[in-house]
Structure formats: structure tokens, C-alpha cells
Amino acid sequence: MSETTAEKHVFQAEIQQLLELVVHSLYTDKDIFLRELISNASDSMEKVRHLEGTEKDIKDAGDDLQITLELDKEAKTITLTDRGVGMTHDELVENLGTIAHSGTKAFLEQMKESGSNASGLIGQFGVGFYSAFMVADKVEVFSRSWKAGAENLRWESDGKTGYEIETVDELPRGVKIVLHLNEGSADFAEEFRVKGLIERYSNFVGFPILLDGKRINEVEALWLKNKSEVSDEEYKAFYQFACKGFDEPAYRLHFAADAPITINALIFAPGENPEKMGFGKVDGGVALYCKKVLIDPEPKGLLPEWLRFVKGVVDSADLPLNISRETMQDSALVQKLNSVISKRIIKMFEKEAAADPEKYRAFYKKFERFFKEGIATDYANKDALAKLLRFETSMTEAGEVCSLTDYVGRMKDGQEKIYFLIGQNRDQIESGPYVEAFKARGLEVIYFMDAVDEYIVDSLGEFDGKKLSSVRHAGVDLEDVVADAEALSEEETEKLCEFLKMELGDAVTKVSSGKRLVDSPVIALVPEDGMSPQVRQMMKAMDENFKDEVKVELEINPRHALVRKLSEIRDSNPDVAKLVAAQLLDNALISAGLLDDARETIRRMNSLMEKAMG
Ligand code: ADP
């Protein structure tokens, strides 16, 4: 050490306040000190890389651009060395003795105003270097700047009132920080402890980190590379190793954006749905980084909840390194990230589905519930998500699927609505009376067959400006099909309707003749705001006393033989006519899934059979 006496400096008043806070309020989050120091070292070496091109004073920097950490259990020290740009005397004073950052000043002002609530606020602002004093009661910084003729300096402080700077013997370019660990922090001199911290927070730092001579961070930050520089194998290895994916990823999205926020993202959609495989909800698949340094492995609010199945990394250089978990979700930056990334992911699925429909269909089978959850819960993305839905329709073969976009493309001239029917399976839907009229007119009907589809249709309401309309609903107006010569006359039809209304009384709101039926004699139509059979089933399952007076509108088919026959015998055989009238309603209710108690129906059937046999 040289002979010069150390010059003493007093910390700026704000620094003293800041140190107070860092040491006392951030106590529980001590771990972060290493991330902060490594991040400073990495930034500084990044600067060397940039200067290398233009400054002749920096020579052959590439070879030793690394961070080394040495632990001394006995002496209770951690020594962290970088080969970055270093600091001159003035820079030491400026950077480590005054508050240059407007953010930190603003922070201290806010602290004064809010008084006690330190920990909530503190994380929003970088405390950087000063976090060293959370674990150390003395910090030495050895520094030599890259600039020609720079001094060899030693800065030292106990983090209380001030610091000293003196000149020392020849140093290499860069900074060496020696932390003398305080009483409660001796375990940070343990290798496993420090190794764990590096792996957790600094695994992707772009320079080698050596701990007692051993390289710790092996994984490259693939997300910052150019797509063309990364092979499929590298992507897969990253997915499996860094994202802990146990399967092959189905899709990936790798993109960089500058506006409205800087983002580098690498996101994978897994091949298998872990929730379906019985692993329950997997959370936090996408970690948040700022310039390769981990901010949060499971950031709340980074993505909408329904995207919890994707895995990967989002890196934004715009984020403050120290953004805290509590404030993260409310941060405008995180909300912007959420919006940009979720839109990109949906677009990616749309593109992939168009490029390889077969593959998408297999993927969709495993993951459709997430998309549907998104439609029901993510208002901002629901329309985009609707394009990802797949379903069978009256025009697809059994097992074949199409999209709402396909449907709209096939709509007939003048068709204004998108027709659908909810049911358990294709057979059940097609055997009922509802679809036939639409089929006969060449109108396509979507078959929704998943238990949650009811809610999806409700949440969606419309697609591409076209209302989703159930074919079970009264008020769907269909044009005439070809007139049938053998239909009842208008007068006969009207009389029969009157008769049926009288017979059925309050059980129906209305009896009318309709154009929609082709092969069935009657159909029960429910009001548009009425409860669906699926919801009724659920209510009944939950509450055994559940009673809901179903009021339907009965539409008869004047072309059907049974209806014509009924009109004929109405006066001549009133006993049978009455029984048939009641039975027709029950049949319609059964088709609609609305008949609760079949005992009366069975009794009536029996007497009808007796009568039929004379
Ligand atoms: P921040 O990193 O957010 O700027 P810090 O308190 O961590 O805040 O550091 C303050 C400044 O000190 C940095 O901006 C940088 O100029 C300088 N500095 C810190 N660590 C190093 C280092 N290892 N090498 C060179 N300069 C450094």
C-alpha cells in the first residue's frame, strides 16, 4: 500500500438516509445484494465491450471479461472482481457518495411523506451498490478506470457516516469489491449459499461468473439472441433446462419489440397440459428479467391468468431492477408488458393454426379450456381468443372441426346471425328437432359440446359483429322452405293451434305453426333469456328442491303426418286427441331436455297403447 493518507469524505445527507433504510427495512430481502453487485459488474463490462471498438486505451478486453467471486470463511469476506470500466477518483465520489439518480431522490421524498411504509416503497427504486451494506459492516472498493493514466484507488466505508479514498499499488482495470460480512450474514461466505444465489438470480448474466474458480452460469440468455442464431435443439434444451419443461414444447414465440416498451421474450407453449395430467395448477411459467438479471421467477400480473400454461422468459430493459413483488402487479410497465405479450401469444397461435391445422387441433384438444377461460375472464383479449376456438358444425363431418372465421366465411347471403346448439354430443344434437330446419335451409349450426361452452357463448355474445344465436330460441325467423302440398290448410292449422292451447293450458305460453320443422311434428322453444337445460341440470344437482316452471312456446309442423292426423280426429275421437296433445308436449320437452318428471308421461303412454290396440 502506498504512503498517501486516506482522504475522508462524509456521505451526502440523502445517502445516509438511504443507507439507514437499506440496512433496516430491506433486511428480509438480503439475498438481493449479490444480484445487484453482479449486475453492476456486468453493466460495467458491457461498457468495455462498447468502448473497445472506439477507444484505443482498451486493448484485448475480450479474454478476461468475467466476474470472479472468492469466499473466505475464516475472514468472513466475499470478494467480487470484474474487469469492467472501473471508476476514477471523481467517479467514486460521484457514484458511491452522492445521489445522482433522480429516482432515488424521489424515493426519499416519498419516504418522508409516507413515513412508516418503507418496505412497500423501497423496492420500486434501485438501491444498487448500497445493498452491500445489508450484509457487510465494511465494504472496500478497489478501482482503476480504463482511462489512460487512471489512478489505483481504494474506497472504504462502514456504511454509516462517510467513506475514505486512498491511492494504492498497481491494480488491473476494473473493480474489486471486498465485503466484510456482518455478524448475521456469515453464511454468505458459504459456497452453496452463494452458488444458489447466482443460479437463482444471475444464471443468464452474459459474462462468465466464477465462484472460487468454478464457472457457475452455464446457460446462455437465448432470448436476447437473434432468432436465426438459435437452433431448434438449443430452443428445446432451453425449454427443458431453464423452463423446467418435462415434455417437448408444442410452439414457441421469440420476439423483440421496442415500442411501446422494450421487450425480448422467448415463450413456449408446452406439448402436454400439466393440469390435465393431474399436476394441478402450475403457476409462474414465465419469469421476468431485466437485462438478463432475474427480477421475479413468478411475476404476478405479467400475463393474464389463463396463460398460466406457457413457459419462458420476458426481459425488459425498461424495468427498474428492484421493482418489488407487491408493486409489480400495479405497475404500468408490467401492465404494458401483459398487454403486448398476450396479444403476441394469441397471434402466434392463430398463425400456427393456419400453418398446420392438424397439429393445432391436437394442441387445442389439450388446451382449449385455457382459451375458453380467457374468453370468459380476459375482456381485452376475448375477441382475439374467439378466433382460436374450434368446434364441429352441421356442415363438418363428425370429428372434423372449424373456426368461427370459417363459419362466417360460409354464411349464406342475408344470414345475419351465427347459429349454434349446445348439447352433449353430436348424436344427441342431431337427433333432436332443432337442427333440421336449419339444415334444410343450408344454414350452418355450430355444435357446442363442452360443458363450459354455455358460458363461453354468453361471454362472447357475438363474433365479427354477428350475434351468436341458439337454434332453440323462439324468435329465430326462418324463411319458407318449399311449400308442401300436403300440409294442413291455414284454417285447419289455426284451429288445431287453438285446440292445443286449450288442452295444454298454462304449460305453454303459445302454440303456433312454424316453418322450421321438417321431420318432427312439434318443437319446444325457450325464451331467449330463459335458463338452458345445462344450467337447469346443474341447479337441480345442487338443490334437490329446485323447481323451475318451464314455460315453452310450442311450434307445430303442419306438414307432418302426425299433426295432420291429429287435426283429423280432433272432433271425431276427442279422448285420443287429448292424450296425443299432452303427449306431443312431453315429447317436445324431452327433446329440449326439459322434462323433469316422467311418471305422468308413462301413464299416458300406457293408456295410448291400450287405445291403439283397441
Ligand atoms: P445503479 O447501478 O442503479 O446505477 P448503483 O448504486 O448500483 O446504482 O451504482 C451507482 C453507479 O456506480 C453506477 O451507475 C456505476 O456508474 C457505478 N458502479 C457501480 N458498480 C460499478 C462497477 N463494478 N464498475 C464500474 N462502475 C460501477
XYZ file of C-alpha atoms and ligand atoms in Angstrom:
641
model
C 0.000 0.000 0.000
C 1.279 3.459 -0.807
C 2.119 6.073 1.699
C -0.651 8.533 0.989
C -3.019 9.222 3.804
C -6.619 8.433 3.134
C -8.889 11.377 2.384
C -12.088 11.372 4.369
C -15.495 12.142 2.914
C -18.882 12.490 4.532
C -21.853 10.915 2.786
C -24.419 13.280 1.406
C -27.352 13.515 3.860
C -29.645 11.619 1.478
C -27.177 8.757 1.228
C -27.159 8.433 4.984
C -30.932 8.232 4.993
C -30.869 5.712 2.204
C -28.336 3.548 3.992
C -30.459 3.619 7.122
C -33.377 2.322 5.140
C -31.475 -0.244 3.147
C -29.926 -1.771 6.206
C -33.044 -1.756 8.331
C -36.024 -2.068 6.054
C -34.700 -4.411 3.405
C -33.420 -6.827 5.980
C -35.678 -9.684 4.896
C -34.568 -9.422 1.296
C -30.854 -9.515 1.991
C -30.265 -12.032 -0.791
C -30.528 -9.383 -3.444
C -27.178 -7.746 -2.658
C -25.314 -10.240 -4.824
C -27.642 -9.782 -7.756
C -27.095 -6.013 -7.519
C -23.324 -6.241 -7.412
C -23.127 -8.809 -10.210
C -25.442 -6.691 -12.257
C -23.228 -3.610 -11.777
C -20.167 -5.665 -12.730
C -21.918 -6.953 -15.820
C -23.054 -3.459 -16.870
C -19.543 -2.190 -16.449
C -18.073 -4.939 -18.638
C -20.803 -4.307 -21.183
C -19.424 -0.758 -21.363
C -15.952 -2.139 -22.006
C -17.338 -4.096 -24.930
C -18.808 -0.958 -26.400
C -15.700 1.156 -25.824
C -13.428 -1.493 -27.250
C -14.416 -0.565 -30.772
C -13.574 3.120 -30.459
C -11.083 3.559 -27.623
C -7.508 2.550 -28.186
C -6.825 2.569 -24.444
C -8.848 -0.591 -24.060
C -6.947 -3.485 -25.524
C -7.665 -7.205 -25.672
C -10.522 -6.820 -23.269
C -12.452 -9.791 -24.580
C -10.393 -12.502 -22.990
C -10.856 -11.737 -19.355
C -14.311 -10.214 -19.310
C -15.522 -12.265 -16.416
C -16.728 -11.919 -12.879
C -14.903 -13.784 -10.168
C -16.098 -14.426 -6.668
C -13.896 -15.611 -3.861
C -15.124 -16.649 -0.449
C -13.134 -16.686 2.734
C -14.998 -18.372 5.547
C -12.335 -17.630 8.077
C -12.043 -13.943 7.339
C -15.813 -13.786 6.593
C -15.327 -11.985 3.306
C -16.714 -12.119 -0.196
C -14.519 -10.651 -2.900
C -16.118 -9.829 -6.214
C -13.914 -8.780 -9.099
C -14.822 -7.509 -12.532
C -12.814 -6.355 -15.499
C -15.120 -3.544 -16.413
C -14.517 0.154 -16.969
C -13.628 0.858 -13.325
C -14.042 4.249 -11.711
C -11.807 7.282 -11.418
C -11.492 9.247 -8.194
C -14.246 11.638 -9.233
C -16.466 8.811 -10.347
C -16.069 7.067 -7.000
C -17.139 10.233 -5.226
C -19.948 10.830 -7.651
C -21.288 7.268 -7.884
C -20.736 5.915 -4.409
C -21.077 9.054 -2.317
C -23.847 11.174 -3.739
C -27.238 10.527 -5.109
C -27.183 11.179 -8.783
C -30.316 9.240 -9.560
C -33.439 11.296 -9.702
C -35.376 8.134 -8.866
C -33.631 7.707 -5.562
C -34.274 11.318 -4.655
C -37.919 10.973 -5.485
C -37.961 7.831 -3.415
C -36.578 9.537 -0.363
C -39.099 12.329 -0.711
C -41.923 9.842 -0.898
C -40.491 8.051 2.114
C -40.621 11.242 4.118
C -44.242 11.746 3.195
C -45.461 8.228 3.784
C -43.420 7.733 6.941
C -43.500 4.131 8.032
C -44.401 2.181 4.914
C -40.806 1.672 3.875
C -40.682 -1.860 2.569
C -43.569 -1.356 0.168
C -41.917 1.633 -1.418
C -38.303 0.768 -1.256
C -38.444 -1.951 -3.837
C -39.616 0.427 -6.521
C -36.296 2.165 -6.603
C -32.868 0.804 -7.233
C -30.631 0.818 -4.233
C -27.913 -0.980 -6.127
C -24.496 -0.803 -4.649
C -25.697 0.223 -1.190
C -27.416 -3.111 -0.702
C -23.893 -4.397 0.077
C -24.357 -2.858 3.500
C -27.211 -5.209 4.244
C -24.676 -7.982 4.679
C -21.428 -6.159 5.324
C -20.293 -3.798 8.039
C -17.305 -2.780 5.981
C -17.015 -2.546 2.207
C -13.824 -1.936 0.274
C -13.869 -0.986 -3.392
C -10.595 -1.238 -5.311
C -10.847 0.536 -8.595
C -8.877 1.503 -11.638
C -10.574 3.186 -14.544
C -9.941 2.174 -18.150
C -8.829 5.713 -18.901
C -5.160 6.248 -19.637
C -3.192 7.298 -16.586
C -6.033 6.430 -14.195
C -5.162 6.176 -10.522
C -5.200 2.987 -8.462
C -7.748 3.642 -5.739
C -9.237 2.108 -2.655
C -12.617 3.281 -1.328
C -13.760 2.081 2.067
C -16.803 2.634 4.218
C -18.713 1.214 7.134
C -21.919 2.431 5.547
C -22.697 4.824 8.360
C -21.473 8.352 8.044
C -18.819 8.519 5.390
C -16.047 6.904 3.393
C -12.341 7.205 2.690
C -10.418 7.129 -0.556
C -6.713 6.452 -0.861
C -4.335 5.502 -3.623
C -2.884 2.009 -3.650
C -0.419 -0.106 -5.616
C -0.938 -1.073 -9.217
C -4.387 -2.666 -9.895
C -5.799 -4.259 -13.014
C -8.557 -2.410 -14.866
C -11.953 -2.792 -13.242
C -13.423 -3.027 -9.794
C -12.825 -5.372 -6.905
C -15.267 -5.234 -4.046
C -14.484 -6.805 -0.702
C -17.434 -7.313 1.610
C -16.608 -7.867 5.258
C -19.701 -9.758 6.307
C -21.554 -8.592 9.379
C -22.485 -10.830 12.255
C -25.806 -12.046 10.914
C -24.504 -12.664 7.417
C -21.567 -15.004 7.869
C -23.351 -17.746 5.911
C -22.838 -15.756 2.721
C -19.245 -16.940 2.840
C -20.536 -20.493 2.285
C -20.118 -21.765 -1.249
C -23.518 -23.479 -1.535
C -25.244 -20.313 -0.408
C -23.560 -18.061 -2.941
C -23.844 -20.645 -5.689
C -27.563 -20.850 -5.029
C -27.933 -17.092 -5.300
C -26.039 -16.923 -8.574
C -28.081 -19.729 -10.066
C -31.272 -18.128 -8.943
C -30.719 -14.528 -9.905
C -27.793 -14.326 -12.245
C -27.810 -17.553 -14.220
C -28.094 -15.798 -17.553
C -25.663 -12.946 -16.977
C -23.752 -12.536 -20.190
C -20.280 -12.946 -18.718
C -18.835 -15.999 -17.037
C -19.241 -15.960 -13.271
C -16.575 -17.958 -11.470
C -17.025 -18.938 -7.871
C -13.748 -19.998 -6.289
C -12.531 -20.807 -9.783
C -15.591 -22.788 -10.908
C -17.905 -21.478 -13.600
C -21.461 -21.234 -12.294
C -23.643 -19.724 -15.001
C -23.666 -22.043 -17.985
C -26.886 -21.145 -19.730
C -26.978 -18.576 -22.434
C -29.675 -15.938 -22.474
C -31.173 -17.283 -25.692
C -33.968 -14.749 -25.641
C -31.545 -11.922 -26.399
C -30.113 -13.673 -29.419
C -31.346 -13.334 -32.923
C -33.855 -15.987 -33.967
C -31.658 -17.000 -36.866
C -28.791 -17.747 -34.493
C -30.676 -20.274 -32.397
C -31.229 -23.878 -33.438
C -34.277 -25.998 -32.648
C -32.117 -28.127 -30.365
C -30.972 -25.089 -28.420
C -34.539 -23.921 -28.012
C -35.608 -27.328 -26.815
C -32.723 -27.611 -24.382
C -33.524 -24.173 -23.017
C -37.168 -25.110 -22.597
C -36.328 -28.268 -20.748
C -33.479 -26.982 -18.667
C -34.215 -23.343 -17.986
C -38.001 -23.514 -18.073
C -38.164 -26.944 -16.437
C -40.388 -28.281 -19.191
C -40.746 -32.050 -18.928
C -42.062 -32.515 -22.446
C -41.420 -31.213 -25.952
C -42.685 -27.688 -26.500
C -45.555 -27.528 -28.998
C -44.967 -23.947 -30.074
C -42.585 -21.123 -29.363
C -42.650 -17.378 -29.705
C -39.378 -15.492 -29.824
C -39.588 -11.786 -30.415
C -38.097 -8.410 -29.678
C -40.013 -5.149 -29.583
C -39.089 -1.551 -28.835
C -42.483 0.090 -28.601
C -44.442 0.717 -26.518
C -41.866 -0.906 -24.258
C -38.576 -2.732 -24.752
C -39.157 -6.459 -24.693
C -37.157 -9.527 -25.506
C -39.305 -12.568 -24.994
C -38.960 -16.285 -25.502
C -42.135 -18.129 -24.697
C -43.084 -21.772 -25.115
C -46.424 -23.499 -25.221
C -45.903 -26.955 -23.744
C -46.804 -30.150 -25.536
C -48.794 -31.549 -22.656
C -51.281 -29.934 -20.337
C -49.975 -30.447 -16.817
C -53.334 -29.569 -15.274
C -54.954 -32.367 -17.243
C -52.241 -34.761 -16.243
C -53.170 -34.282 -12.647
C -50.432 -31.919 -11.565
C -52.979 -29.294 -10.668
C -52.454 -25.643 -11.387
C -48.913 -24.888 -12.424
C -48.068 -21.297 -11.789
C -45.415 -18.866 -12.796
C -44.287 -20.350 -16.047
C -42.839 -17.110 -17.370
C -40.037 -15.414 -15.448
C -39.310 -11.725 -15.618
C -35.798 -10.441 -16.249
C -34.198 -7.085 -16.688
C -31.113 -7.296 -18.878
C -30.519 -10.973 -18.036
C -30.930 -10.443 -14.314
C -33.858 -12.194 -12.703
C -36.436 -9.890 -11.194
C -39.110 -12.403 -10.345
C -39.437 -16.075 -11.220
C -43.214 -15.935 -10.830
C -44.290 -12.412 -11.556
C -47.899 -11.664 -10.724
C -49.767 -9.808 -13.419
C -47.172 -10.276 -16.150
C -49.606 -12.430 -18.103
C -53.338 -12.942 -17.838
C -54.261 -15.837 -15.580
C -55.469 -18.072 -18.424
C -51.973 -18.061 -19.925
C -50.567 -19.859 -16.897
C -49.681 -22.860 -19.066
C -46.973 -21.092 -21.087
C -43.345 -21.062 -20.020
C -40.382 -18.890 -20.763
C -38.689 -15.589 -20.188
C -39.629 -11.972 -20.622
C -36.794 -9.485 -20.409
C -37.404 -5.764 -20.365
C -34.581 -3.293 -20.088
C -37.162 -0.656 -19.140
C -37.932 -2.230 -15.778
C -36.252 -0.977 -12.650
C -34.134 -3.838 -11.354
C -35.562 -3.536 -7.913
C -39.223 -3.446 -8.678
C -40.854 -5.202 -5.766
C -43.230 -8.124 -5.858
C -46.008 -6.140 -4.205
C -45.919 -3.222 -6.577
C -45.246 -5.282 -9.660
C -48.830 -6.115 -10.450
C -49.929 -2.495 -10.355
C -47.013 -1.182 -12.275
C -47.940 0.448 -15.556
C -44.893 -1.144 -17.135
C -45.991 -4.627 -16.186
C -49.475 -3.934 -17.491
C -48.000 -2.830 -20.788
C -45.920 -5.990 -20.933
C -49.022 -8.029 -20.198
C -50.961 -6.451 -22.995
C -48.224 -6.678 -25.619
C -47.198 -10.231 -24.790
C -50.657 -11.740 -24.501
C -51.614 -10.266 -27.872
C -48.457 -11.670 -29.425
C -49.096 -15.103 -27.991
C -52.643 -15.204 -29.348
C -51.405 -14.067 -32.767
C -48.795 -16.791 -32.641
C -51.449 -19.466 -32.037
C -53.522 -18.054 -34.870
C -50.601 -18.203 -37.282
C -49.557 -21.677 -36.204
C -53.130 -22.917 -36.543
C -53.265 -21.642 -40.107
C -49.872 -23.106 -40.952
C -50.607 -26.582 -39.595
C -54.272 -27.158 -38.721
C -53.734 -30.819 -37.810
C -51.095 -30.000 -35.239
C -53.164 -27.173 -33.849
C -56.187 -29.400 -33.491
C -54.232 -31.863 -31.371
C -52.882 -28.999 -29.284
C -56.319 -27.449 -28.982
C -57.772 -30.657 -27.618
C -55.404 -30.453 -24.679
C -55.531 -26.718 -24.068
C -58.954 -25.471 -25.139
C -60.086 -24.912 -21.577
C -57.423 -22.234 -21.128
C -58.604 -20.367 -24.217
C -62.181 -20.622 -23.028
C -61.238 -19.388 -19.591
C -59.605 -16.450 -21.359
C -62.772 -15.648 -23.270
C -64.733 -15.632 -20.032
C -62.209 -13.662 -17.980
C -59.927 -11.601 -20.206
C -62.095 -8.920 -21.680
C -59.313 -7.230 -23.627
C -58.393 -10.412 -25.474
C -61.723 -12.157 -25.786
C -62.377 -11.302 -29.437
C -58.906 -12.349 -30.498
C -59.268 -15.543 -28.486
C -62.573 -16.371 -30.168
C -60.621 -16.978 -33.371
C -58.758 -19.797 -31.639
C -61.910 -21.776 -30.854
C -62.582 -24.958 -32.789
C -65.841 -26.922 -32.983
C -67.903 -29.286 -35.067
C -70.876 -27.977 -37.007
C -73.774 -29.294 -39.029
C -71.529 -28.962 -42.079
C -68.438 -30.698 -40.784
C -68.016 -34.444 -40.623
C -68.132 -35.953 -37.154
C -64.767 -35.309 -35.544
C -63.784 -32.567 -38.005
C -63.578 -29.047 -36.654
C -63.606 -25.499 -37.932
C -63.324 -21.962 -36.574
C -65.699 -19.044 -36.241
C -63.807 -17.400 -39.064
C -64.523 -20.439 -41.268
C -68.170 -20.267 -40.247
C -68.510 -16.599 -41.087
C -66.830 -17.217 -44.434
C -69.524 -19.772 -45.265
C -72.524 -17.723 -44.118
C -75.325 -17.507 -46.647
C -76.270 -14.230 -48.302
C -78.537 -12.365 -45.969
C -77.680 -14.538 -42.947
C -77.102 -12.187 -40.048
C -76.620 -14.488 -37.102
C -74.297 -17.265 -36.114
C -76.449 -20.256 -35.140
C -75.430 -22.758 -32.532
C -76.809 -25.507 -30.351
C -75.349 -26.688 -27.072
C -75.551 -30.389 -26.371
C -73.704 -33.370 -25.020
C -72.600 -34.964 -28.253
C -73.167 -34.874 -31.952
C -75.724 -37.684 -31.985
C -77.841 -36.106 -29.312
C -77.766 -32.742 -31.056
C -78.615 -34.132 -34.467
C -81.351 -36.482 -33.305
C -83.270 -33.615 -31.726
C -85.725 -31.495 -33.710
C -83.766 -28.250 -33.569
C -81.165 -28.524 -36.268
C -83.269 -29.963 -39.072
C -84.881 -26.727 -40.212
C -81.502 -25.012 -40.419
C -80.009 -27.893 -42.302
C -82.923 -27.886 -44.723
C -82.200 -24.245 -45.499
C -78.485 -24.708 -45.844
C -77.806 -22.720 -42.658
C -74.817 -23.978 -40.689
C -75.255 -24.706 -36.980
C -72.329 -24.849 -34.580
C -72.381 -27.765 -32.169
C -71.005 -26.757 -28.781
C -70.350 -29.928 -26.836
C -68.080 -28.938 -23.971
C -69.645 -28.414 -20.553
C -68.253 -24.875 -20.316
C -69.391 -23.759 -23.766
C -72.558 -22.292 -22.358
C -70.522 -19.664 -20.503
C -68.315 -19.063 -23.495
C -71.274 -18.275 -25.696
C -72.616 -15.955 -23.008
C -69.300 -14.158 -22.587
C -68.732 -13.861 -26.281
C -72.205 -12.682 -27.295
C -71.084 -12.052 -30.835
C -68.270 -12.599 -33.265
C -67.258 -10.297 -36.070
C -70.351 -8.187 -35.383
C -72.673 -11.175 -35.746
C -74.821 -12.273 -32.859
C -74.479 -15.828 -31.601
C -78.000 -17.195 -31.574
C -79.217 -20.532 -30.226
C -81.445 -22.522 -32.538
C -83.511 -23.449 -29.509
C -84.706 -19.913 -29.115
C -88.092 -18.645 -30.131
C -87.893 -15.693 -32.439
C -85.409 -17.161 -34.872
C -87.084 -16.186 -38.078
C -86.654 -18.574 -40.938
C -87.852 -18.130 -44.475
C -90.270 -20.524 -46.114
C -88.976 -23.774 -47.376
C -90.751 -25.129 -50.403
C -94.477 -25.212 -49.733
C -95.794 -28.663 -49.052
C -98.903 -29.631 -50.929
C -99.962 -31.994 -48.190
C -99.793 -29.511 -45.363
C -102.818 -28.567 -43.327
C -104.604 -25.528 -44.633
C -104.127 -22.272 -42.788
C -107.587 -22.529 -41.314
C -107.090 -26.098 -40.127
C -103.752 -25.189 -38.682
C -105.185 -22.275 -36.769
C -107.946 -24.433 -35.324
C -105.509 -27.097 -34.263
C -103.329 -24.493 -32.539
C -106.329 -23.204 -30.615
C -107.221 -26.734 -29.582
C -103.722 -27.465 -28.379
C -103.504 -24.228 -26.410
C -106.758 -25.054 -24.706
C -105.641 -28.587 -23.898
C -102.201 -27.656 -22.650
C -103.253 -24.546 -20.771
C -100.568 -22.792 -18.746
C -97.890 -25.325 -19.620
C -97.282 -23.405 -22.847
C -97.147 -19.694 -23.492
C -98.192 -20.017 -27.086
C -98.928 -22.582 -29.793
C -98.228 -21.617 -33.345
C -97.363 -23.194 -36.629
C -93.827 -22.777 -37.789
C -91.675 -23.117 -40.807
C -88.644 -24.506 -39.161
C -89.622 -28.151 -38.755
C -89.019 -30.734 -41.426
C -89.100 -34.209 -39.904
C -90.507 -33.599 -36.414
C -94.151 -32.915 -35.548
C -93.565 -30.318 -32.817
C -90.777 -28.424 -31.132
C -90.490 -26.596 -27.807
C -88.870 -23.166 -27.992
C -87.495 -21.426 -24.934
C -87.357 -17.674 -24.368
C -84.023 -16.135 -25.209
C -83.379 -15.096 -21.627
C -84.507 -18.453 -20.213
C -82.381 -20.982 -18.419
C -80.647 -23.536 -20.619
C -81.095 -27.266 -19.968
C -77.442 -27.445 -18.885
C -77.910 -24.754 -16.263
C -81.178 -26.309 -15.077
C -79.409 -29.654 -14.674
C -76.755 -28.007 -12.583
C -79.250 -26.167 -10.405
C -81.107 -29.399 -9.839
C -77.949 -31.238 -8.928
C -77.074 -28.568 -6.380
C -80.521 -28.137 -4.894
C -82.926 -31.059 -4.716
C -85.862 -28.749 -4.087
C -85.081 -26.730 -7.157
C -88.270 -26.083 -9.059
C -88.476 -24.051 -12.175
C -91.743 -23.735 -14.040
C -90.690 -24.202 -17.617
C -92.845 -22.192 -19.942
C -92.207 -23.014 -23.537
C -93.631 -21.965 -26.813
C -94.883 -24.905 -28.889
C -94.356 -24.796 -32.596
C -96.193 -27.378 -34.696
C -95.325 -28.712 -38.126
C -98.452 -28.616 -40.313
C -96.701 -30.809 -42.865
C -96.136 -33.704 -40.518
C -98.403 -36.788 -40.794
C -98.979 -36.974 -37.057
C -100.112 -33.376 -36.891
C -102.379 -33.798 -39.858
C -103.896 -36.905 -38.323
C -104.462 -35.126 -35.022
C -106.325 -32.378 -36.825
C -108.486 -35.024 -38.429
C -109.513 -36.887 -35.239
C -109.764 -33.788 -33.043
C -113.573 -33.843 -33.166
C -114.223 -37.460 -34.047
C -112.079 -39.018 -31.310
C -111.612 -36.397 -28.606
C -110.298 -38.868 -25.938
C -107.348 -39.911 -28.035
C -106.817 -36.363 -29.320
C -106.448 -35.069 -25.752
C -103.942 -37.766 -24.891
C -101.969 -37.147 -28.080
C -101.914 -33.392 -27.432
C -100.427 -33.855 -23.962
C -98.003 -36.456 -25.243
C -96.781 -34.191 -28.044
C -95.834 -31.537 -25.498
C -93.982 -34.064 -23.355
C -92.096 -35.361 -26.378
C -91.065 -31.827 -27.249
C -89.938 -31.242 -23.642
C -87.916 -34.456 -23.662
C -86.153 -33.326 -26.850
C -85.442 -29.998 -25.222
C -84.050 -31.667 -22.109
C -86.749 -30.029 -20.023
C -88.927 -32.872 -18.782
C -88.344 -33.345 -15.066
C -90.889 -35.962 -14.076
C -91.823 -38.728 -16.483
C -94.350 -40.579 -14.298
C -97.386 -38.912 -15.856
C -95.914 -39.360 -19.311
C -95.581 -43.091 -18.798
C -99.128 -43.464 -17.514
C -100.387 -41.611 -20.578
C -98.264 -43.685 -22.942
C -99.754 -46.827 -21.461
C -103.302 -45.711 -21.990
C -102.471 -44.574 -25.523
C -101.089 -48.015 -26.282
C -104.171 -49.670 -24.860
C -106.337 -47.499 -27.070
C -104.202 -48.168 -30.115
C -104.679 -51.881 -29.646
C -108.391 -51.378 -29.209
P -27.181 1.820 -10.475
O -26.441 0.577 -10.792
O -28.642 1.655 -10.392
O -26.779 2.980 -11.323
P -25.610 1.693 -8.087
O -25.772 2.351 -6.749
O -25.579 0.211 -8.069
O -26.808 2.228 -8.984
O -24.318 2.215 -8.754
C -24.090 3.581 -8.957
C -23.075 3.788 -10.054
O -21.804 3.340 -9.647
C -23.358 3.020 -11.316
O -24.274 3.701 -12.143
C -21.986 2.918 -11.944
O -21.685 4.104 -12.667
C -21.072 2.863 -10.748
N -20.660 1.482 -10.470
C -21.195 0.631 -9.584
N -20.571 -0.565 -9.616
C -19.601 -0.475 -10.551
C -18.596 -1.365 -11.071
N -18.488 -2.608 -10.632
N -17.777 -0.895 -12.050
C -17.905 0.367 -12.512
N -18.815 1.243 -12.070
C -19.659 0.847 -11.098
